[in-house]
Amino acid sequence: MAHITDLGVTELRDGIAKGDFSAREVAENFIAATDAGKSLNSFITLTPDHALAKADKADKARVAGTLKPLSGVPLGIKDLFCTNGYRTTAASKILDNFIPPYESSITEKLFSAGAGMIGKLNLDQFAMGSSNETSAFGNVISPWKRKGDNVDITPGGSSGGSAAAVSARLIPAATGTDTGGSIRQPASFTGIAGIKPTYGRCSRYGVIAFASSLDQAGPMARSVKDCAALLEVMAGFDPKDSTSIDVAVPDWEKLLSSDLKGKTIGIPKEYRVDGMADEIEKLWQHGIKMMQDAGAKIVEVSLPHTHYALSAYYIIAPAEASSNLARYDGVRYGERVTPENGNLVDMYSATRAAGFGYEVKRRIMIGTYVLSAGFYDAYYIKSQKVRALIARDFETAFQKCDLLLTPATPTAAFGLGEKQDDPLSMYLNDVFTVPASLAGLPAMTVPVGLNEKGLPLGLQLIGKPLDEQGVLNAGLALEERAGFTSLPEKWW
Ligand code: GLN
């Protein structure tokens, strides 16, 4: 039999139910793996007590015949989700010692469904970044290496800890959040699957806010099926989040089908961007063939405003961030710095100067600038108009097709430090993920192959609002045909 840490969420769930192994064994094996994988720096806080307590509960539930959908499955939780009684930092010094007195709705749902928590995962500070290099708790290192050199590779960001830990088999799956690509880009950099559902599917209650009109939670896991099983638990109406959608959650896992007969897949021509690597173009063509093989019809579609998506995102997201992060003033949360002979304003300034990292400060400055009286119309309002046009582009495209197939990222993962001094080239990473975020659409990335250097590459599927099933089904069709089984060589 495979080693326990080789198993994913649904395999663990089914194995526990059948009695192939106990939930305690599962938890102990993954706790040992996280200990052995410490050099990847994927966790900020380890919580083995939580995982073990949940495991013992699961083993009792098995005997009593009261197993729940995720009983005994240990998960990693991105350290952006508030966890009652467990430190939650957003990877920032300003929340270094913050212990939430309440539970996020997503973790509440996961834990009520029987899942345990192995630890809180590292991320880009306040989820701002594409490489996990903005964390105040150090870079996360991808378990993958480029062939021919020993340079540390980024796992992507902002859910870099989630991606690294899942791909290194330290945990079977993790939660992520995605504001402009933070589930999809790291998943595709590390050879795992991840889905960002329709905006409003997953509650944002208790998820530390970055850009509220964009933030969505979702699962990152080893297979499309595992993503479906987790998303079923995570999604659902929540009266505590005013943007939560009150619609039923389908049985995504049960309804999975990789038969795409009768489906039309759109290929947006504007996603063929300048400077896109040849290997990405090849991968995309390969994906198109796999979709045809699954029975889908392929059409070319146009999303004419794609070109403006990144600029609009990097105005709207910082604008919302600057407003959301105003609450960290040294009075109510975490860190406080009190300069000698200083007044209240001096305390605010000193606290924020010491507590926030450079990227967070950059975003707050950009955000306050674009919201300032003199520039509001020129930047913020203009971006909102562009956002509406981008959403309309998708609506028009979806009159001709059911789903869109695009690359996940313009390149494979890069080396740590290679882009850190060049924010623009860092922001370019998000060119394929940001449009679906601006339009609030469900989108998923699936690993499809390795590049010449042996690093994973993924493709993205974008669906109509609330059509997670369509996205998951096409994801499954890709997964089955790509047969991506590569794993990073163990060096940690
Ligand atoms: N990389 C993007 C950014 O830096 C997206 C981050 C995210 O989705 N949280 O804003």
Coordinates of C-alpha atoms and ligand atoms in Angstrom, one line a residue:
M1 CA 0.0 0.0 0.0
A2 CA 1.1 3.6 -0.6
H3 CA 2.5 5.5 2.3
I4 CA -0.1 7.5 4.1
T5 CA 1.5 10.8 3.2
D6 CA 1.1 9.8 -0.5
L7 CA -2.7 9.9 -0.1
G8 CA -4.9 12.8 -0.8
V9 CA -8.1 14.0 0.9
T10 CA -10.7 11.7 -0.5
E11 CA -8.3 8.7 -0.3
L12 CA -7.7 9.4 3.4
R13 CA -11.4 9.9 4.0
D14 CA -12.3 6.6 2.4
G15 CA -9.4 4.8 4.0
I16 CA -10.4 5.9 7.4
A17 CA -14.0 4.9 6.8
K18 CA -12.9 1.5 5.6
G19 CA -10.6 1.0 8.6
D20 CA -7.4 0.7 6.4
F21 CA -5.7 3.0 8.9
S22 CA -6.8 5.1 11.8
A23 CA -7.2 8.8 11.8
R24 CA -4.5 8.9 14.6
E25 CA -2.0 7.2 12.2
V26 CA -2.9 9.7 9.5
A27 CA -2.3 12.7 11.8
E28 CA 0.9 11.3 13.2
N29 CA 2.3 10.6 9.7
F30 CA 1.6 14.1 8.5
I31 CA 2.9 15.7 11.7
A32 CA 6.1 13.8 11.2
A33 CA 6.2 15.0 7.5
T34 CA 5.8 18.6 8.5
D35 CA 8.6 18.2 11.1
A36 CA 10.9 16.8 8.5
G37 CA 9.9 19.5 6.0
K38 CA 10.7 22.5 8.3
S39 CA 13.4 23.8 6.0
L40 CA 10.8 24.7 3.4
N41 CA 9.5 27.3 5.9
S42 CA 5.9 26.6 4.7
F43 CA 4.4 26.9 8.2
I44 CA 4.3 29.9 10.5
T45 CA 2.8 28.0 13.4
L46 CA 2.4 24.3 13.9
T47 CA -0.7 23.0 15.7
P48 CA -0.3 19.2 16.0
D49 CA -2.5 19.2 19.1
H50 CA -5.5 20.3 17.0
A51 CA -4.9 17.6 14.3
L52 CA -4.4 14.9 16.9
A53 CA -7.6 15.8 18.9
K54 CA -9.6 15.8 15.7
A55 CA -8.1 12.5 14.7
D56 CA -9.1 10.9 18.0
K57 CA -12.6 12.2 17.5
A58 CA -12.7 10.7 14.0
D59 CA -11.6 7.3 15.3
K60 CA -14.4 7.4 17.9
A61 CA -16.8 8.5 15.2
R62 CA -15.9 5.6 13.0
V63 CA -16.7 3.1 15.8
A64 CA -20.0 5.0 16.5
G65 CA -20.9 5.2 12.8
T66 CA -21.0 9.0 12.8
L67 CA -18.2 9.9 10.4
K68 CA -18.5 13.3 8.8
P69 CA -17.3 14.3 5.3
L70 CA -13.8 15.2 6.3
S71 CA -13.4 13.2 9.6
G72 CA -9.7 12.7 10.3
V73 CA -8.4 14.6 7.3
P74 CA -5.6 16.9 8.6
L75 CA -5.3 20.2 6.7
G76 CA -3.0 23.2 6.5
I77 CA -4.7 26.5 7.0
K78 CA -3.3 29.6 5.3
D79 CA -2.4 32.1 8.1
L80 CA -5.0 34.6 6.8
F81 CA -7.9 32.6 8.3
C82 CA -8.7 33.5 11.9
T83 CA -8.6 30.5 14.0
N84 CA -10.1 30.7 17.5
G85 CA -7.3 30.5 20.1
Y86 CA -4.5 29.9 17.5
R87 CA -2.2 32.7 16.5
T88 CA -3.1 34.3 13.2
T89 CA -0.5 36.6 11.7
A90 CA -1.3 37.3 8.0
A91 CA 2.5 36.9 7.8
S92 CA 2.9 40.4 9.2
K93 CA 4.8 41.8 12.2
I94 CA 1.8 43.9 13.0
L95 CA -0.2 40.8 13.9
D96 CA 2.7 38.9 15.3
N97 CA 0.9 38.1 18.5
F98 CA -2.7 38.2 17.4
I99 CA -4.8 35.3 18.8
P100 CA -8.3 35.6 17.4
P101 CA -11.1 35.1 19.9
Y102 CA -13.3 33.8 17.0
E103 CA -13.2 31.3 14.1
S104 CA -13.5 32.2 10.4
S105 CA -16.6 30.7 8.8
I106 CA -14.5 28.6 6.5
T107 CA -12.4 27.0 9.2
E108 CA -15.5 26.6 11.3
K109 CA -17.1 24.6 8.4
L110 CA -14.0 22.5 7.8
F111 CA -13.6 21.6 11.5
S112 CA -17.3 20.9 11.9
A113 CA -16.9 18.5 9.0
G114 CA -14.3 16.6 11.0
A115 CA -11.1 18.0 9.5
G116 CA -8.1 18.8 11.8
M117 CA -5.5 21.5 11.5
I118 CA -1.8 20.7 11.3
G119 CA -0.7 24.3 11.3
K120 CA -1.0 27.8 9.9
L121 CA 0.7 28.2 6.6
N122 CA 3.1 31.0 5.5
L123 CA 2.0 33.5 2.9
D124 CA 2.9 36.8 1.4
Q125 CA 2.3 39.5 3.9
F126 CA -1.5 40.3 3.9
A127 CA -1.6 38.1 0.8
M128 CA 0.2 40.8 -1.2
G129 CA 2.7 39.2 -3.5
S130 CA 3.3 36.5 -6.1
S131 CA 6.4 34.8 -4.7
N132 CA 5.9 34.5 -0.9
E133 CA 8.9 36.8 -0.5
T134 CA 7.0 39.6 1.4
S135 CA 6.3 37.4 4.5
A136 CA 7.7 38.8 7.7
F137 CA 8.4 35.2 8.6
G138 CA 10.8 34.5 5.8
N139 CA 10.5 33.1 2.2
V140 CA 8.8 29.8 1.6
I141 CA 11.0 27.5 -0.5
S142 CA 9.4 25.4 -3.2
P143 CA 10.2 21.7 -3.0
W144 CA 10.9 21.8 -6.7
K145 CA 14.4 22.5 -8.1
R146 CA 15.4 23.5 -11.6
K147 CA 17.4 20.9 -13.4
G148 CA 21.1 21.8 -13.5
D149 CA 21.2 24.3 -10.6
N150 CA 20.5 24.3 -6.9
V151 CA 18.9 27.7 -6.7
D152 CA 15.9 28.0 -4.3
I153 CA 12.7 28.4 -6.3
T154 CA 9.6 30.4 -5.3
P155 CA 6.5 28.3 -4.7
G156 CA 4.5 31.3 -5.9
G157 CA 2.2 33.5 -3.9
S158 CA 0.5 34.6 -2.0
S159 CA -0.6 31.1 -0.9
G160 CA 3.1 29.9 -1.2
G161 CA 3.1 28.0 2.1
S162 CA -0.1 26.1 1.1
A163 CA 1.4 25.2 -2.3
A164 CA 4.8 24.2 -1.0
A165 CA 3.4 22.0 1.8
V166 CA 0.9 20.2 -0.4
S167 CA 3.3 19.6 -3.2
A168 CA 6.0 18.3 -0.8
R169 CA 3.4 15.9 0.7
L170 CA 3.7 17.5 4.1
I171 CA -0.1 17.8 4.2
P172 CA -2.8 16.4 1.9
A173 CA -4.4 19.7 1.1
A174 CA -4.7 23.3 2.3
T175 CA -6.9 26.4 2.3
G176 CA -5.9 29.3 0.1
T177 CA -7.2 32.7 -0.7
D178 CA -7.2 34.3 -4.1
T179 CA -7.6 38.0 -4.7
G180 CA -5.8 38.2 -8.1
G181 CA -4.4 34.7 -8.5
S182 CA -3.1 33.6 -5.1
I183 CA -4.6 30.1 -5.3
R184 CA -4.1 29.5 -9.0
Q185 CA -0.5 30.8 -9.6
P186 CA 1.1 29.0 -6.6
A187 CA -0.8 25.8 -7.4
S188 CA 0.5 25.9 -10.9
F189 CA 4.1 26.7 -9.9
T190 CA 4.1 23.6 -7.7
G191 CA 2.2 21.0 -9.7
I192 CA -1.0 20.9 -7.7
A193 CA -4.6 21.8 -8.3
G194 CA -6.5 24.8 -6.9
I195 CA -9.8 26.4 -7.4
K196 CA -11.1 29.9 -6.8
P197 CA -14.9 29.7 -6.7
T198 CA -17.3 32.4 -7.9
Y199 CA -17.1 35.6 -5.8
G200 CA -19.5 35.1 -2.9
R201 CA -19.5 31.3 -2.8
C202 CA -17.1 31.1 0.2
S203 CA -17.6 33.3 3.2
R204 CA -15.0 36.0 3.8
Y205 CA -16.0 36.2 7.5
G206 CA -12.8 35.9 9.6
V207 CA -10.5 36.0 6.6
I208 CA -8.2 38.9 7.1
A209 CA -9.2 41.4 4.4
F210 CA -6.9 42.4 1.6
A211 CA -9.2 43.7 -1.2
S212 CA -12.8 42.9 -0.2
S213 CA -14.4 43.0 -3.6
L214 CA -11.9 40.4 -4.9
D215 CA -11.0 38.2 -2.0
Q216 CA -12.2 34.6 -2.2
A217 CA -11.2 31.4 -0.4
G218 CA -10.7 28.0 -2.0
P219 CA -8.9 24.7 -1.7
M220 CA -5.5 23.7 -2.9
A221 CA -5.0 19.9 -3.2
R222 CA -3.4 17.1 -5.2
S223 CA -6.4 16.3 -7.4
V224 CA -9.5 17.9 -8.9
K225 CA -11.6 15.4 -7.0
D226 CA -10.0 16.5 -3.7
C227 CA -10.7 20.1 -4.6
A228 CA -14.3 19.3 -5.3
A229 CA -14.7 17.5 -1.9
L230 CA -13.1 20.4 0.0
L231 CA -15.0 23.1 -1.8
E232 CA -18.3 21.4 -1.0
V233 CA -17.5 21.9 2.7
M234 CA -16.0 25.4 2.4
A235 CA -18.8 26.9 0.2
G236 CA -22.2 28.0 1.3
F237 CA -24.3 31.0 2.4
D238 CA -23.1 32.9 5.4
P239 CA -25.2 35.6 6.9
K240 CA -22.1 37.0 8.6
D241 CA -20.7 38.1 5.1
S242 CA -22.8 40.6 3.3
T243 CA -21.4 39.5 -0.1
S244 CA -22.1 35.8 0.5
I245 CA -24.4 34.3 -2.2
D246 CA -27.5 32.5 -0.9
V247 CA -27.5 29.5 -3.3
A248 CA -27.3 25.8 -2.7
V249 CA -24.0 24.1 -2.8
P250 CA -24.1 21.3 -5.4
D251 CA -22.7 17.8 -4.9
W252 CA -19.6 18.7 -6.9
E253 CA -17.6 15.6 -6.1
K254 CA -20.5 13.2 -6.9
L255 CA -21.3 15.0 -10.1
L256 CA -17.8 15.0 -11.5
S257 CA -17.6 13.9 -15.1
S258 CA -14.8 14.3 -17.6
D259 CA -17.0 13.7 -20.6
L260 CA -17.1 17.1 -22.3
K261 CA -19.4 16.2 -25.2
G262 CA -21.7 19.0 -26.0
K263 CA -19.4 21.6 -24.3
T264 CA -17.7 24.4 -26.1
I265 CA -14.3 25.7 -24.9
G266 CA -13.3 29.2 -25.8
I267 CA -9.7 30.1 -26.4
P268 CA -9.2 33.9 -25.8
K269 CA -6.9 35.2 -28.4
E270 CA -5.8 38.2 -26.2
Y271 CA -4.2 35.7 -23.8
R272 CA -1.4 35.2 -26.3
V273 CA 0.6 37.9 -24.7
D274 CA 4.0 39.4 -25.9
G275 CA 7.0 37.7 -24.5
M276 CA 5.0 34.5 -23.5
A277 CA 7.5 31.6 -23.3
D278 CA 7.3 29.0 -26.2
E279 CA 6.8 26.3 -23.6
I280 CA 3.6 28.0 -22.4
E281 CA 2.2 28.2 -26.0
K282 CA 3.0 24.5 -26.5
L283 CA 1.3 23.6 -23.2
W284 CA -1.8 25.6 -24.2
Q285 CA -2.0 23.8 -27.6
H286 CA -1.6 20.5 -25.8
G287 CA -4.5 21.5 -23.5
I288 CA -6.7 22.3 -26.5
K289 CA -6.0 18.8 -27.9
M290 CA -6.9 17.2 -24.5
M291 CA -10.2 19.2 -24.4
Q292 CA -11.0 18.0 -28.0
D293 CA -10.2 14.5 -27.0
A294 CA -12.7 14.8 -24.1
G295 CA -15.4 15.6 -26.6
A296 CA -15.4 19.4 -26.4
K297 CA -15.7 21.8 -29.4
I298 CA -13.0 24.5 -29.5
V299 CA -13.8 28.1 -30.6
E300 CA -11.6 31.2 -30.6
V301 CA -13.1 34.1 -28.6
S302 CA -12.1 37.6 -27.9
L303 CA -11.7 39.4 -24.5
P304 CA -10.7 42.8 -25.9
H305 CA -10.0 44.5 -22.6
T306 CA -7.7 41.9 -21.2
H307 CA -4.8 44.2 -21.8
Y308 CA -6.1 46.6 -19.1
A309 CA -6.8 44.1 -16.5
L310 CA -3.5 44.2 -14.6
S311 CA -3.5 48.0 -14.5
A312 CA -7.1 48.1 -13.2
Y313 CA -6.3 45.4 -10.6
Y314 CA -3.2 47.1 -9.3
I315 CA -5.3 50.2 -8.7
I316 CA -8.5 48.6 -7.3
A317 CA -6.7 46.1 -5.0
P318 CA -4.4 48.6 -3.4
A319 CA -7.2 51.1 -3.0
E320 CA -9.3 48.6 -1.1
A321 CA -6.2 47.4 0.8
S322 CA -5.4 50.9 2.0
S323 CA -8.8 51.2 3.4
N324 CA -8.9 47.7 5.0
L325 CA -5.5 48.1 6.6
A326 CA -6.4 51.4 8.2
R327 CA -7.6 49.3 11.2
Y328 CA -4.0 48.4 12.2
D329 CA -3.3 51.4 14.3
G330 CA -1.7 49.9 17.4
V331 CA -4.8 50.4 19.4
R332 CA -6.9 47.4 18.7
Y333 CA -4.6 44.7 17.3
G334 CA -1.1 43.3 17.7
E335 CA 2.0 45.3 17.7
R336 CA 2.2 48.9 19.2
V337 CA 5.2 51.2 19.1
T338 CA 5.1 54.2 21.4
P339 CA 7.8 56.8 20.7
E340 CA 9.1 58.7 23.6
N341 CA 7.3 62.0 24.1
G342 CA 5.1 61.1 21.1
N343 CA 1.4 61.9 20.8
L344 CA -1.3 59.6 19.4
V345 CA -0.5 60.3 15.8
D346 CA 3.2 59.5 16.4
M347 CA 2.2 56.2 17.9
Y348 CA 0.1 55.4 14.8
S349 CA 3.0 56.2 12.5
A350 CA 5.6 54.4 14.5
T351 CA 3.4 51.3 14.8
R352 CA 2.6 51.2 11.1
A353 CA 6.2 51.9 10.1
A354 CA 7.5 49.1 12.2
G355 CA 4.6 46.6 11.7
F356 CA 4.1 46.6 7.9
G357 CA 6.5 45.3 5.4
Y358 CA 7.7 47.1 2.2
E359 CA 5.1 45.7 -0.2
V360 CA 2.3 46.4 2.2
K361 CA 3.5 50.0 2.5
R362 CA 3.8 50.3 -1.2
R363 CA 0.2 49.2 -1.7
I364 CA -1.1 51.5 1.1
M365 CA 0.6 54.4 -0.6
I366 CA -0.6 53.6 -4.1
G367 CA -4.1 53.0 -2.6
T368 CA -4.4 56.2 -0.7
Y369 CA -3.0 58.1 -3.7
V370 CA -5.6 56.7 -6.2
L371 CA -8.4 57.4 -3.7
S372 CA -7.3 60.9 -2.9
A373 CA -9.6 63.7 -3.9
G374 CA -7.5 64.9 -6.8
F375 CA -6.9 61.5 -8.4
Y376 CA -10.0 59.5 -7.5
D377 CA -11.8 60.0 -10.9
A378 CA -8.6 59.6 -13.0
Y379 CA -7.5 56.3 -11.4
Y380 CA -10.1 54.7 -9.1
I381 CA -13.3 55.5 -11.0
K382 CA -11.5 54.8 -14.3
S383 CA -10.4 51.4 -13.1
Q384 CA -13.9 50.5 -11.9
K385 CA -15.1 51.3 -15.5
V386 CA -12.4 49.1 -16.9
R387 CA -13.5 46.4 -14.5
A388 CA -17.1 46.6 -15.8
L389 CA -15.8 46.3 -19.4
I390 CA -13.7 43.2 -18.5
A391 CA -16.7 41.6 -16.9
R392 CA -18.7 42.4 -20.0
D393 CA -16.1 40.8 -22.2
F394 CA -16.5 37.6 -20.4
E395 CA -20.3 37.8 -20.7
T396 CA -20.0 38.2 -24.4
A397 CA -17.5 35.4 -24.7
F398 CA -19.8 33.1 -22.7
Q399 CA -22.5 33.5 -25.4
K400 CA -20.2 31.5 -27.7
C401 CA -18.7 29.0 -25.2
D402 CA -19.2 27.3 -21.8
L403 CA -15.7 27.6 -20.5
L404 CA -12.4 29.3 -21.3
L405 CA -9.0 27.5 -21.4
T406 CA -5.9 29.7 -20.8
P407 CA -2.4 29.3 -19.5
A408 CA -2.1 29.8 -15.7
T409 CA 1.1 31.8 -15.7
P410 CA 3.3 33.4 -18.4
T411 CA 6.4 31.5 -17.1
A412 CA 7.3 28.6 -14.8
A413 CA 8.4 29.4 -11.3
F414 CA 11.4 31.7 -10.9
G415 CA 14.3 31.7 -8.4
L416 CA 13.8 33.4 -5.1
G417 CA 15.2 36.9 -5.3
E418 CA 15.1 37.0 -9.1
K419 CA 12.2 39.4 -9.4
Q420 CA 12.0 41.0 -5.9
D421 CA 13.5 44.3 -7.0
D422 CA 11.3 44.7 -10.0
P423 CA 7.7 45.0 -8.8
L424 CA 6.4 45.4 -12.4
S425 CA 7.8 42.2 -13.6
M426 CA 6.4 40.6 -10.4
Y427 CA 2.9 42.0 -11.1
L428 CA 3.1 40.6 -14.6
N429 CA 2.9 37.1 -13.1
D430 CA -0.8 37.7 -12.5
V431 CA -1.6 38.6 -16.1
F432 CA -3.7 35.4 -16.7
T433 CA -5.3 35.1 -13.3
V434 CA -6.4 38.7 -12.6
P435 CA -9.2 39.1 -15.2
A436 CA -11.3 36.2 -13.7
S437 CA -10.9 37.8 -10.3
L438 CA -12.1 41.2 -11.5
A439 CA -15.1 39.5 -13.0
G440 CA -15.8 37.4 -10.0
L441 CA -15.7 34.2 -12.0
P442 CA -14.9 30.6 -10.9
A443 CA -11.4 29.6 -12.2
M444 CA -9.1 26.7 -11.5
T445 CA -5.6 25.6 -12.4
V446 CA -4.6 22.0 -13.0
P447 CA -1.0 20.8 -13.5
V448 CA -0.4 19.6 -17.0
G449 CA 3.4 19.0 -17.4
L450 CA 7.0 19.9 -16.7
N451 CA 9.1 22.4 -18.6
E452 CA 12.5 21.7 -19.9
K453 CA 14.0 22.5 -16.5
G454 CA 11.8 20.1 -14.8
L455 CA 9.4 22.7 -13.2
P456 CA 5.6 22.2 -13.2
L457 CA 3.3 24.1 -15.6
G458 CA -0.4 24.5 -15.3
L459 CA -3.4 25.5 -17.4
Q460 CA -6.4 27.5 -16.2
L461 CA -10.1 27.0 -16.8
I462 CA -12.5 29.9 -16.3
G463 CA -16.3 29.3 -16.0
K464 CA -19.5 31.2 -16.0
P465 CA -20.7 32.6 -12.6
L466 CA -21.6 29.7 -10.3
D467 CA -20.5 27.0 -12.8
E468 CA -17.9 25.5 -10.5
Q469 CA -19.1 22.1 -11.8
G470 CA -18.2 22.9 -15.4
V471 CA -14.8 24.1 -14.3
L472 CA -14.1 21.0 -12.2
N473 CA -15.3 18.7 -14.9
A474 CA -13.1 20.2 -17.5
G475 CA -10.3 20.2 -14.9
L476 CA -10.8 16.5 -14.4
A477 CA -10.7 15.9 -18.2
L478 CA -7.3 17.7 -18.3
E479 CA -6.0 15.9 -15.3
E480 CA -7.0 12.5 -16.6
R481 CA -5.4 13.1 -20.0
A482 CA -2.3 15.0 -18.7
G483 CA -1.5 12.2 -16.2
F484 CA 0.7 14.5 -14.2
T485 CA 2.2 12.4 -11.5
S486 CA 5.6 14.1 -11.1
L487 CA 6.8 14.8 -7.7
P488 CA 9.7 17.0 -6.5
E489 CA 12.7 15.0 -5.6
K490 CA 13.1 14.9 -1.8
W491 CA 16.0 17.1 -0.7
W492 CA 14.6 18.7 2.5
Ligands
GLN1 N1 -0.2 38.5 -6.7 C1 -1.3 39.3 -6.6 C2 -1.0 40.5 -5.7 O1 0.0 40.6 -5.3 C3 -2.5 38.5 -6.1 C4 -2.4 38.2 -4.6 C5 -3.6 37.5 -4.1 O2 -4.4 36.9 -4.9 N2 -3.8 37.5 -2.8 O3 -1.9 41.3 -5.4

